[in-house]
PDB file of C-alpha atoms in Angstrom:
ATOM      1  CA  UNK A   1     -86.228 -29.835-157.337  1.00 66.00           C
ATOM      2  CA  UNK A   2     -84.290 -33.131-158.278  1.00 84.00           C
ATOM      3  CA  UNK A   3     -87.132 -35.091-160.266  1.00 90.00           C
ATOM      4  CA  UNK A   4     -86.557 -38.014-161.824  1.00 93.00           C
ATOM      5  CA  UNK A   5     -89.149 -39.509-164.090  1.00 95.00           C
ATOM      6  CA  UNK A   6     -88.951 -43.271-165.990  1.00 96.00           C
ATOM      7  CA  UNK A   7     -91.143 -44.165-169.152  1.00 97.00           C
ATOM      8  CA  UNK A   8     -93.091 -46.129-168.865  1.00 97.00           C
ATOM      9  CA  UNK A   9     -93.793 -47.478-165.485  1.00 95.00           C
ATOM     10  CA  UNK A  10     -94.926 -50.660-166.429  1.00 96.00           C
ATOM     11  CA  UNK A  11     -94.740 -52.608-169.597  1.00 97.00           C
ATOM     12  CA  UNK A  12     -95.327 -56.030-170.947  1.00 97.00           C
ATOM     13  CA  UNK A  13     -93.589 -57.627-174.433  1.00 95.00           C
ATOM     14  CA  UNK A  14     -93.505 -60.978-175.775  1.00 96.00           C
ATOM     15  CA  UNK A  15     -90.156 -63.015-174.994  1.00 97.00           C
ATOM     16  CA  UNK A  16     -87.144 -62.334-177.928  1.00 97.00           C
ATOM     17  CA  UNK A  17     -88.674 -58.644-178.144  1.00 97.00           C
ATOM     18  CA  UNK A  18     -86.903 -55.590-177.065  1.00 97.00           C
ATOM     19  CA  UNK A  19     -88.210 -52.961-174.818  1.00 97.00           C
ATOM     20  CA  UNK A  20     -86.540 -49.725-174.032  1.00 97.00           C
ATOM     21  CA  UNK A  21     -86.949 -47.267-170.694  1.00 97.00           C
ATOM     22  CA  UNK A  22     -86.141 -44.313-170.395  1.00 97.00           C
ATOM     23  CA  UNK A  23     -85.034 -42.046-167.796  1.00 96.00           C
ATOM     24  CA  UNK A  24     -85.152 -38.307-167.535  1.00 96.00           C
ATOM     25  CA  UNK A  25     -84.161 -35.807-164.838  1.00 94.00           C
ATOM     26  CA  UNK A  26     -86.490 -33.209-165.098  1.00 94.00           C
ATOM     27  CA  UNK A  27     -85.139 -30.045-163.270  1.00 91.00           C
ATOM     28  CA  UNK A  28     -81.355 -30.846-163.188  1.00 91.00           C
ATOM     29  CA  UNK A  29     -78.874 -31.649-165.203  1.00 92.00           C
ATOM     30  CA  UNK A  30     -77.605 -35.335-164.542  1.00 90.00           C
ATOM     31  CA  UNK A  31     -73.636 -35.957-165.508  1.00 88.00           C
ATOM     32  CA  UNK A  32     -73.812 -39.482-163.975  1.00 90.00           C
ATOM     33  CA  UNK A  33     -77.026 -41.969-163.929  1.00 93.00           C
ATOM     34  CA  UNK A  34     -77.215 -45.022-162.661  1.00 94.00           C
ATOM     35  CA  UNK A  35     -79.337 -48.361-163.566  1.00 96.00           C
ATOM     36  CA  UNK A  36     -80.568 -50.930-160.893  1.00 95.00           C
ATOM     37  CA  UNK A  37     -82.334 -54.253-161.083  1.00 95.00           C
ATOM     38  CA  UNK A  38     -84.474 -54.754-158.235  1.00 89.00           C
ATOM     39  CA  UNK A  39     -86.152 -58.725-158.438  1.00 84.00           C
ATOM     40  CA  UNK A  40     -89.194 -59.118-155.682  1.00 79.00           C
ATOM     41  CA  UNK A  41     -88.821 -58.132-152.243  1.00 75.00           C
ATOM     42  CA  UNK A  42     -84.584 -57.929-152.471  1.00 81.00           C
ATOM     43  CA  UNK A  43     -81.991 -55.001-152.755  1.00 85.00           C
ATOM     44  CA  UNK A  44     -81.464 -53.110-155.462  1.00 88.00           C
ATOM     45  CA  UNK A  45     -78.347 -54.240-157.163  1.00 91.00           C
ATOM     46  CA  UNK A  46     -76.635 -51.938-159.672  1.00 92.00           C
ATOM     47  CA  UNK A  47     -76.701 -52.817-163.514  1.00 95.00           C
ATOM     48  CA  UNK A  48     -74.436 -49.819-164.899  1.00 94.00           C
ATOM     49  CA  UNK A  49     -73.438 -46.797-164.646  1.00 92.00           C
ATOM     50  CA  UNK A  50     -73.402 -44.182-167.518  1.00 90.00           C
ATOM     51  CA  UNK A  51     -71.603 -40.351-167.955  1.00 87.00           C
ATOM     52  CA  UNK A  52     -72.927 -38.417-170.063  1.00 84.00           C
ATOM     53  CA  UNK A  53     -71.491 -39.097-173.664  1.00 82.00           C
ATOM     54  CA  UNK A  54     -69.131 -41.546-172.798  1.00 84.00           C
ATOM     55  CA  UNK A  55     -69.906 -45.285-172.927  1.00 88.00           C
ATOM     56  CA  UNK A  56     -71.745 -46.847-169.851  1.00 92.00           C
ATOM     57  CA  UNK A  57     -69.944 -48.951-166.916  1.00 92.00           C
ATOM     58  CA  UNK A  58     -71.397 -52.251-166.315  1.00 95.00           C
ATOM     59  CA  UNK A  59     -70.925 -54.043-163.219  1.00 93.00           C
ATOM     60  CA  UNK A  60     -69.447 -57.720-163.141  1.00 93.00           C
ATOM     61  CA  UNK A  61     -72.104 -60.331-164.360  1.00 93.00           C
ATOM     62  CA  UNK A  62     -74.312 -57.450-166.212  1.00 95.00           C
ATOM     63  CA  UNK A  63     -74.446 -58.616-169.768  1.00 94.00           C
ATOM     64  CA  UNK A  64     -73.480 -55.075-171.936  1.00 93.00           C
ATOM     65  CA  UNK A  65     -74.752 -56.485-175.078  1.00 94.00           C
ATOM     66  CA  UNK A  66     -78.324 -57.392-173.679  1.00 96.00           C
ATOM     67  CA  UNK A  67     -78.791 -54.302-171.473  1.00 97.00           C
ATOM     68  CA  UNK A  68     -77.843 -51.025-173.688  1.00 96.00           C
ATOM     69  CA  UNK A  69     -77.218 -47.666-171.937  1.00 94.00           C
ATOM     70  CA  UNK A  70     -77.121 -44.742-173.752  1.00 91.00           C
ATOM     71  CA  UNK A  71     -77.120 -41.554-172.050  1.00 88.00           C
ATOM     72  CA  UNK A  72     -76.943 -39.220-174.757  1.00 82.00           C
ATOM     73  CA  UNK A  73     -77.937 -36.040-173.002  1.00 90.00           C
ATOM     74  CA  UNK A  74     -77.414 -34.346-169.638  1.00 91.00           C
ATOM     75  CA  UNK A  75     -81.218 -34.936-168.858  1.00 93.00           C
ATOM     76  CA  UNK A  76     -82.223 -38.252-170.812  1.00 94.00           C
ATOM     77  CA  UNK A  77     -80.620 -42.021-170.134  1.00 94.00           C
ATOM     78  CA  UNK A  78     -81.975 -44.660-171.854  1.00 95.00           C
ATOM     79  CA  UNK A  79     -81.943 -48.700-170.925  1.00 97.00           C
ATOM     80  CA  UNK A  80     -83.396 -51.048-173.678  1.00 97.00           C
ATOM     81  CA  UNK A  81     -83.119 -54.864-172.949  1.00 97.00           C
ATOM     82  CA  UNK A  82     -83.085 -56.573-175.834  1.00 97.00           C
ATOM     83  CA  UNK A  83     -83.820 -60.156-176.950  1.00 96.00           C
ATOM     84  CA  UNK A  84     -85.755 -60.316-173.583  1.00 96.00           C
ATOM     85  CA  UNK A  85     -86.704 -63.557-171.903  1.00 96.00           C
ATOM     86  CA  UNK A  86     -88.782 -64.127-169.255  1.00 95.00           C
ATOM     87  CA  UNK A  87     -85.702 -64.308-166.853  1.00 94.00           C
ATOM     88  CA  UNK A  88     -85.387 -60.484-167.568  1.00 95.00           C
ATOM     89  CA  UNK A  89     -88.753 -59.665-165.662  1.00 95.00           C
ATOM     90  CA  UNK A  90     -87.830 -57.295-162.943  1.00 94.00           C
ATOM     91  CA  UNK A  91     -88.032 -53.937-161.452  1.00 93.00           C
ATOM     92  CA  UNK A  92     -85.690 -51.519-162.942  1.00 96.00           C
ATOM     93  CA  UNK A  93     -84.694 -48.081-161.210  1.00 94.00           C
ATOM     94  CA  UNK A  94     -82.669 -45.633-162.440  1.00 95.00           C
ATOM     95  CA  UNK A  95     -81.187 -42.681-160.473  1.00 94.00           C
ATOM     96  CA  UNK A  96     -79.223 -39.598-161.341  1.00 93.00           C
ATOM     97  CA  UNK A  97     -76.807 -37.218-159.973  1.00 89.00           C
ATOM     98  CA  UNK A  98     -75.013 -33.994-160.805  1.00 86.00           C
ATOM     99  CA  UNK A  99     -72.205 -34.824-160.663  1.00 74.00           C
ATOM    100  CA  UNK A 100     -69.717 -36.784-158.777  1.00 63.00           C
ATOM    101  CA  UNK A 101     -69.797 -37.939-155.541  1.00 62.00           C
ATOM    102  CA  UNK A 102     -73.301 -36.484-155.052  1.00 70.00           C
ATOM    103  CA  UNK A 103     -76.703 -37.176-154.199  1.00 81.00           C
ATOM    104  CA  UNK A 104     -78.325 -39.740-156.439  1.00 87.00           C
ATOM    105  CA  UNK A 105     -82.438 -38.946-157.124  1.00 90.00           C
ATOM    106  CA  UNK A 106     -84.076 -42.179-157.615  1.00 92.00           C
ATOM    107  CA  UNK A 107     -86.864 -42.694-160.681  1.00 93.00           C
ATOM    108  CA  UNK A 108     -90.054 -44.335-159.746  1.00 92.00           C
ATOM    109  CA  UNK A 109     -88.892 -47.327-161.634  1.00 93.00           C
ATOM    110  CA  UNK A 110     -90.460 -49.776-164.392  1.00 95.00           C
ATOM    111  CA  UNK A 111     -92.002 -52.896-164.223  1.00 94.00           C
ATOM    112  CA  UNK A 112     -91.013 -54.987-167.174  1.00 96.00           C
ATOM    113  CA  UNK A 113     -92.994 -58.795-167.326  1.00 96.00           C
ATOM    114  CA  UNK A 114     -92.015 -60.748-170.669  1.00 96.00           C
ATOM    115  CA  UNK A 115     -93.892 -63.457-171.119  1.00 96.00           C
TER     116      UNK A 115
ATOM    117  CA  UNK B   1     -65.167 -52.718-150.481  1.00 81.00           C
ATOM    118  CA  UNK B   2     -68.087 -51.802-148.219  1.00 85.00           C
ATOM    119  CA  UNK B   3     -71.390 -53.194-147.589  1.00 90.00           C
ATOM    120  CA  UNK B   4     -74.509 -53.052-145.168  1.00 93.00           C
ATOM    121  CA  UNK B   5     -75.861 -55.520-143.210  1.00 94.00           C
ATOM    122  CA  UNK B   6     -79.939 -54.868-142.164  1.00 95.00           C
ATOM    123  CA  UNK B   7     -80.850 -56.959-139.247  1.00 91.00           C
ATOM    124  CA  UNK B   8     -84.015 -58.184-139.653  1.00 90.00           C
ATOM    125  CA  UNK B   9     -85.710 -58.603-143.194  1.00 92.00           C
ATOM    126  CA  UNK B  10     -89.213 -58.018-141.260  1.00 96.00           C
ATOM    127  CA  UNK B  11     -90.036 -55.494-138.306  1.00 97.00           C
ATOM    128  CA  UNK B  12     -93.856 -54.928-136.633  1.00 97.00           C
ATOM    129  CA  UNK B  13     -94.651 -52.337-134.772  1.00 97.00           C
ATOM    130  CA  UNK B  14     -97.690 -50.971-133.288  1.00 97.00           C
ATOM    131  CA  UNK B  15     -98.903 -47.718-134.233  1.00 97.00           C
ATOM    132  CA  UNK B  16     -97.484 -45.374-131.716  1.00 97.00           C
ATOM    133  CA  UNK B  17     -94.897 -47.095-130.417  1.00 98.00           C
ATOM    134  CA  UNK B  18     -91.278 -46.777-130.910  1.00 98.00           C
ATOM    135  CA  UNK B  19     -89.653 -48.127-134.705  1.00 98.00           C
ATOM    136  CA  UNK B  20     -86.211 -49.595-134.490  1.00 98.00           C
ATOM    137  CA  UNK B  21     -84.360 -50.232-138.126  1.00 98.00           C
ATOM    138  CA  UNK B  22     -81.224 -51.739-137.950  1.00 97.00           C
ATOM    139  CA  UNK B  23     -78.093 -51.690-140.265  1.00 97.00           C
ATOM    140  CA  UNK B  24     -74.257 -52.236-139.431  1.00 97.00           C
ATOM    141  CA  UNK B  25     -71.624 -50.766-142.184  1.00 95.00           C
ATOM    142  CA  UNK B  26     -68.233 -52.211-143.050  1.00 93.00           C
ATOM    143  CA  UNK B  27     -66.194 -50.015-144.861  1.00 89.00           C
ATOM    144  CA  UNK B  28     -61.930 -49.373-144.494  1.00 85.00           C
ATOM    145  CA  UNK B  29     -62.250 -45.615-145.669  1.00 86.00           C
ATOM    146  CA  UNK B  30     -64.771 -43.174-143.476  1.00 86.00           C
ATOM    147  CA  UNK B  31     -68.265 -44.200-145.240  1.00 90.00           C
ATOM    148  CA  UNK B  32     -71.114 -42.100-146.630  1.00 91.00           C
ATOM    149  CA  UNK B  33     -74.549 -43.699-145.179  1.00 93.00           C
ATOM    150  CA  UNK B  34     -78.053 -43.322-146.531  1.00 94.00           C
ATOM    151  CA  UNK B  35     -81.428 -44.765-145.570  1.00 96.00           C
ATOM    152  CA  UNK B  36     -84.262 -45.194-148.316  1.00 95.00           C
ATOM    153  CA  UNK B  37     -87.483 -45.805-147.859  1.00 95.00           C
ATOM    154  CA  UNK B  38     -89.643 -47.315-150.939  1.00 91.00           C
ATOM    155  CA  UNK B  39     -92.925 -47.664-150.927  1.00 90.00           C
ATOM    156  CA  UNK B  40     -94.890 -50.570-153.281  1.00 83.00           C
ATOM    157  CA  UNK B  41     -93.991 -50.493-157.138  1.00 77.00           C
ATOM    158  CA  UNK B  42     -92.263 -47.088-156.298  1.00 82.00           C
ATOM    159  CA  UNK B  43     -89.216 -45.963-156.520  1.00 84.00           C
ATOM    160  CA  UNK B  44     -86.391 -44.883-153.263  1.00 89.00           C
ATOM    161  CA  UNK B  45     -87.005 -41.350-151.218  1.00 91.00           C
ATOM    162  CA  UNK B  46     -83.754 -40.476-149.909  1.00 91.00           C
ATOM    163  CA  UNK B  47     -85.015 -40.374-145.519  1.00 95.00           C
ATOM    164  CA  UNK B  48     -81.698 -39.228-144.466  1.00 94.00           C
ATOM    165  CA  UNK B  49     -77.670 -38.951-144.810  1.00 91.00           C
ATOM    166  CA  UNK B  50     -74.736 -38.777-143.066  1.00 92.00           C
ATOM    167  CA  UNK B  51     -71.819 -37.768-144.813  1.00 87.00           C
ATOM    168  CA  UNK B  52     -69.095 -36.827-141.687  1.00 79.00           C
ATOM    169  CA  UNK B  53     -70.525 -33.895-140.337  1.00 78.00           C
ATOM    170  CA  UNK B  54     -72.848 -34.175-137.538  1.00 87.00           C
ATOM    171  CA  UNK B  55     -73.401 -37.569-135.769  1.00 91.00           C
ATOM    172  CA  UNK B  56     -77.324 -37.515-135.038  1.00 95.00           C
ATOM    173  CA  UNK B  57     -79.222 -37.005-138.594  1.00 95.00           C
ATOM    174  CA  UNK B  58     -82.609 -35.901-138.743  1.00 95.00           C
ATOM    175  CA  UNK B  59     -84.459 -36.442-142.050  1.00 95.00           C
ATOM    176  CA  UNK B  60     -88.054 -36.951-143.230  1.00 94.00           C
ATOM    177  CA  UNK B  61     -91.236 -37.833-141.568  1.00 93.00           C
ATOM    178  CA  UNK B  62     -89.749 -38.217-138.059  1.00 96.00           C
ATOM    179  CA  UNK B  63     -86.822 -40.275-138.623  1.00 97.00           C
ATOM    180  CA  UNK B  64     -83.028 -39.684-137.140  1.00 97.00           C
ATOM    181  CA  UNK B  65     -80.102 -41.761-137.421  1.00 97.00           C
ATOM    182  CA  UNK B  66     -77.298 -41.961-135.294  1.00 96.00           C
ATOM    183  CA  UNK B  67     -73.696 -42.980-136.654  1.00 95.00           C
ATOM    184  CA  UNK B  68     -71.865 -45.018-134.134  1.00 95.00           C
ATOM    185  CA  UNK B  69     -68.584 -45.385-135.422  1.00 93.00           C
ATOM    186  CA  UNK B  70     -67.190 -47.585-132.355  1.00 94.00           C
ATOM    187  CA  UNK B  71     -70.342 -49.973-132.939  1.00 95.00           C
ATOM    188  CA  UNK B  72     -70.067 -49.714-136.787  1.00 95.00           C
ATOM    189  CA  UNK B  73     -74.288 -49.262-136.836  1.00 96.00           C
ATOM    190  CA  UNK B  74     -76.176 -46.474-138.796  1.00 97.00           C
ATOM    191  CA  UNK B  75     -79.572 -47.503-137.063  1.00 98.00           C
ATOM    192  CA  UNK B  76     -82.600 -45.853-138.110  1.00 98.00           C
ATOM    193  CA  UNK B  77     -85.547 -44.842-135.310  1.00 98.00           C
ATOM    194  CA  UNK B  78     -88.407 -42.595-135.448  1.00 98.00           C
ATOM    195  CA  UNK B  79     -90.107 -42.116-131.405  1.00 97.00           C
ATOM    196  CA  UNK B  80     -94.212 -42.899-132.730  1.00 97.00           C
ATOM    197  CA  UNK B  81     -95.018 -45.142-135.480  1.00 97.00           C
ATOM    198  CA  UNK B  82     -97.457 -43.895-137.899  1.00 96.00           C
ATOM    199  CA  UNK B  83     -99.675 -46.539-140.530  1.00 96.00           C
ATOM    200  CA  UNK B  84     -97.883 -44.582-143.333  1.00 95.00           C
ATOM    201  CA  UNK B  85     -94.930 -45.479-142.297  1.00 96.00           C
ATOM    202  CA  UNK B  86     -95.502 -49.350-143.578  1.00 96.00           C
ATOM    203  CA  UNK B  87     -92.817 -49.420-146.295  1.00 96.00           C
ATOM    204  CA  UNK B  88     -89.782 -50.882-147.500  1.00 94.00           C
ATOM    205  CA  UNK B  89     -86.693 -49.277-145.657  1.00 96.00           C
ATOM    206  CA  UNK B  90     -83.160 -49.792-147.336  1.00 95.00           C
ATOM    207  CA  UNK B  91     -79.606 -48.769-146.204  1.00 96.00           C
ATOM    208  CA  UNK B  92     -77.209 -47.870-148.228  1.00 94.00           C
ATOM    209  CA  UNK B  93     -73.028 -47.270-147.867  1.00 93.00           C
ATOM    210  CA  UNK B  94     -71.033 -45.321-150.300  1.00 88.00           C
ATOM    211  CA  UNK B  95     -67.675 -43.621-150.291  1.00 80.00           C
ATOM    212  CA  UNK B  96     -66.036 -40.190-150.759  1.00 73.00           C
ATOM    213  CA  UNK B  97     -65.372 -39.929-153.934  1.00 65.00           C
ATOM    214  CA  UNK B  98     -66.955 -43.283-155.721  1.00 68.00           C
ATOM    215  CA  UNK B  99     -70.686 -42.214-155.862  1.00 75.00           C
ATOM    216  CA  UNK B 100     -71.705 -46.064-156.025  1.00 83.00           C
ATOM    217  CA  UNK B 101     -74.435 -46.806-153.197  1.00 89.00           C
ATOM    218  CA  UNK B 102     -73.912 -50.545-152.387  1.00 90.00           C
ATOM    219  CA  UNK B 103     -77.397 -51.710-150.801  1.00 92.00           C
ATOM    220  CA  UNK B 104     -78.783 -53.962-147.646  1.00 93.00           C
ATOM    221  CA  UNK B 105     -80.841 -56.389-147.994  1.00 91.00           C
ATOM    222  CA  UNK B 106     -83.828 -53.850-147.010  1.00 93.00           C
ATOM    223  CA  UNK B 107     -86.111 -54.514-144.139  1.00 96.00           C
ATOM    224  CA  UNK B 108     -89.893 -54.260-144.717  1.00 95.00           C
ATOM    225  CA  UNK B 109     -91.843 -52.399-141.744  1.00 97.00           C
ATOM    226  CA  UNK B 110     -95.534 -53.068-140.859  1.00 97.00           C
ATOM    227  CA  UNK B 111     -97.596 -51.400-138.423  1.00 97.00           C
ATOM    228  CA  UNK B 112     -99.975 -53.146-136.184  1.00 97.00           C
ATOM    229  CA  UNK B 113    -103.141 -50.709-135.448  1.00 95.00           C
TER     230      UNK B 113
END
């Protein structure tokens, strides 16, 4: 159990498009989910955080209005960059727990390029 | 806050012998500690955890940690490197109660045949 899936795993758009991933747990239900940025061989820094139905937490420096979280269900969170420059090219991971204070299950991540 | 510290953004090994992954912790409250491993254009797999309970962990594939809270270290070892063991290997501090996993720098593992 605990399988988290992301859609799609890699995708290319053209620079001032916006691209959305998504993020599903597929055998639990997820209260909390989480969004990282991982740029090439470096950490994983966190993005956000999002609850289920309320509105997502972004970390300092995160820009809220360029990366949207919506997690509108207990099994489906959903990041779309929009307006996205090549700057935005990166690795992004999502996880999700059960609730609080547990485990996080990691997503196989997405490969975003904008050129 | 808390954070990680990974000594050593590269480690080789030779298959067989003994792998040596090193992280030190800094946290004021009793931490939570994780290691990762991620292999190319993947995503994490969780290797291990220690959440207060017993200080020797045992996860995946070999691998054991031992919390040292005197030394502040969470260092990761497995006895006999394997090739599939090549990877990406990240640790990761959180905190009772705030879920957040705040990330080392990661330390990439390659084994010499």
């Amino acid at each position: 159990g605990a399988v988290v899936s992301q859609h799609p795993s890699w995708v290319i758009c053209k620079s001032g498009t916006s691209v959305k991933i998504e993020c599903r747990s597929l055998d639990f239900q997820a209260t909390t989910m989480f969004w990282y940025r991982q740029f090439p061989k470096q950490s994983l820094m966190l993005m956000a955080t999002s609850n289920e139905g309320s509105k997502a937490t972004y970390e300092q420096g995160v820009e809220k209005d360029k990366f949207l979280i919506n997690h509108a269900s207990l099994t489906l969170s959903t990041l779309t960059v929009t307006s996205a420059h090549p700057e935005d090219s990166s690795f992004y991971i999502c996880s999700a727990s059960r609730r609080a204070g547990y485990e996080q299950y990691f997503g196989p991540g997405t490969r975003l390029t904008v050129t | 806050a808390q954070s990680v510290t990974q000594l050593g953004s590269h480690v080789s090994v030779s298959e067989g012998a003994l792998v040596l992954l090193r992280c030190n912790y800094s946290s004021s409250v009793p931490p939570y500690l994780f290691w990762y491993v991620q292999y190319p254009n993947q995503g994490l797999q969780l290797l291990l955890k220690y959440t207060s309970a017993a200080t020797l962990v045992k996860g995946i594939n070999g691998f054991e940690a031992e919390f040292k809270k005197s030394e502040t270290s969470f260092h990761l070892t497995k006895p006999s490197a394997h090739m599939s063991d090549a990877a990406e290997y990240f640790c990761a501090v959180s905190v009772f109660g705030n879920e957040k996993l705040t990330f080392g720098t990661g330390t990439r593992l390659t084994i010499i045949p």
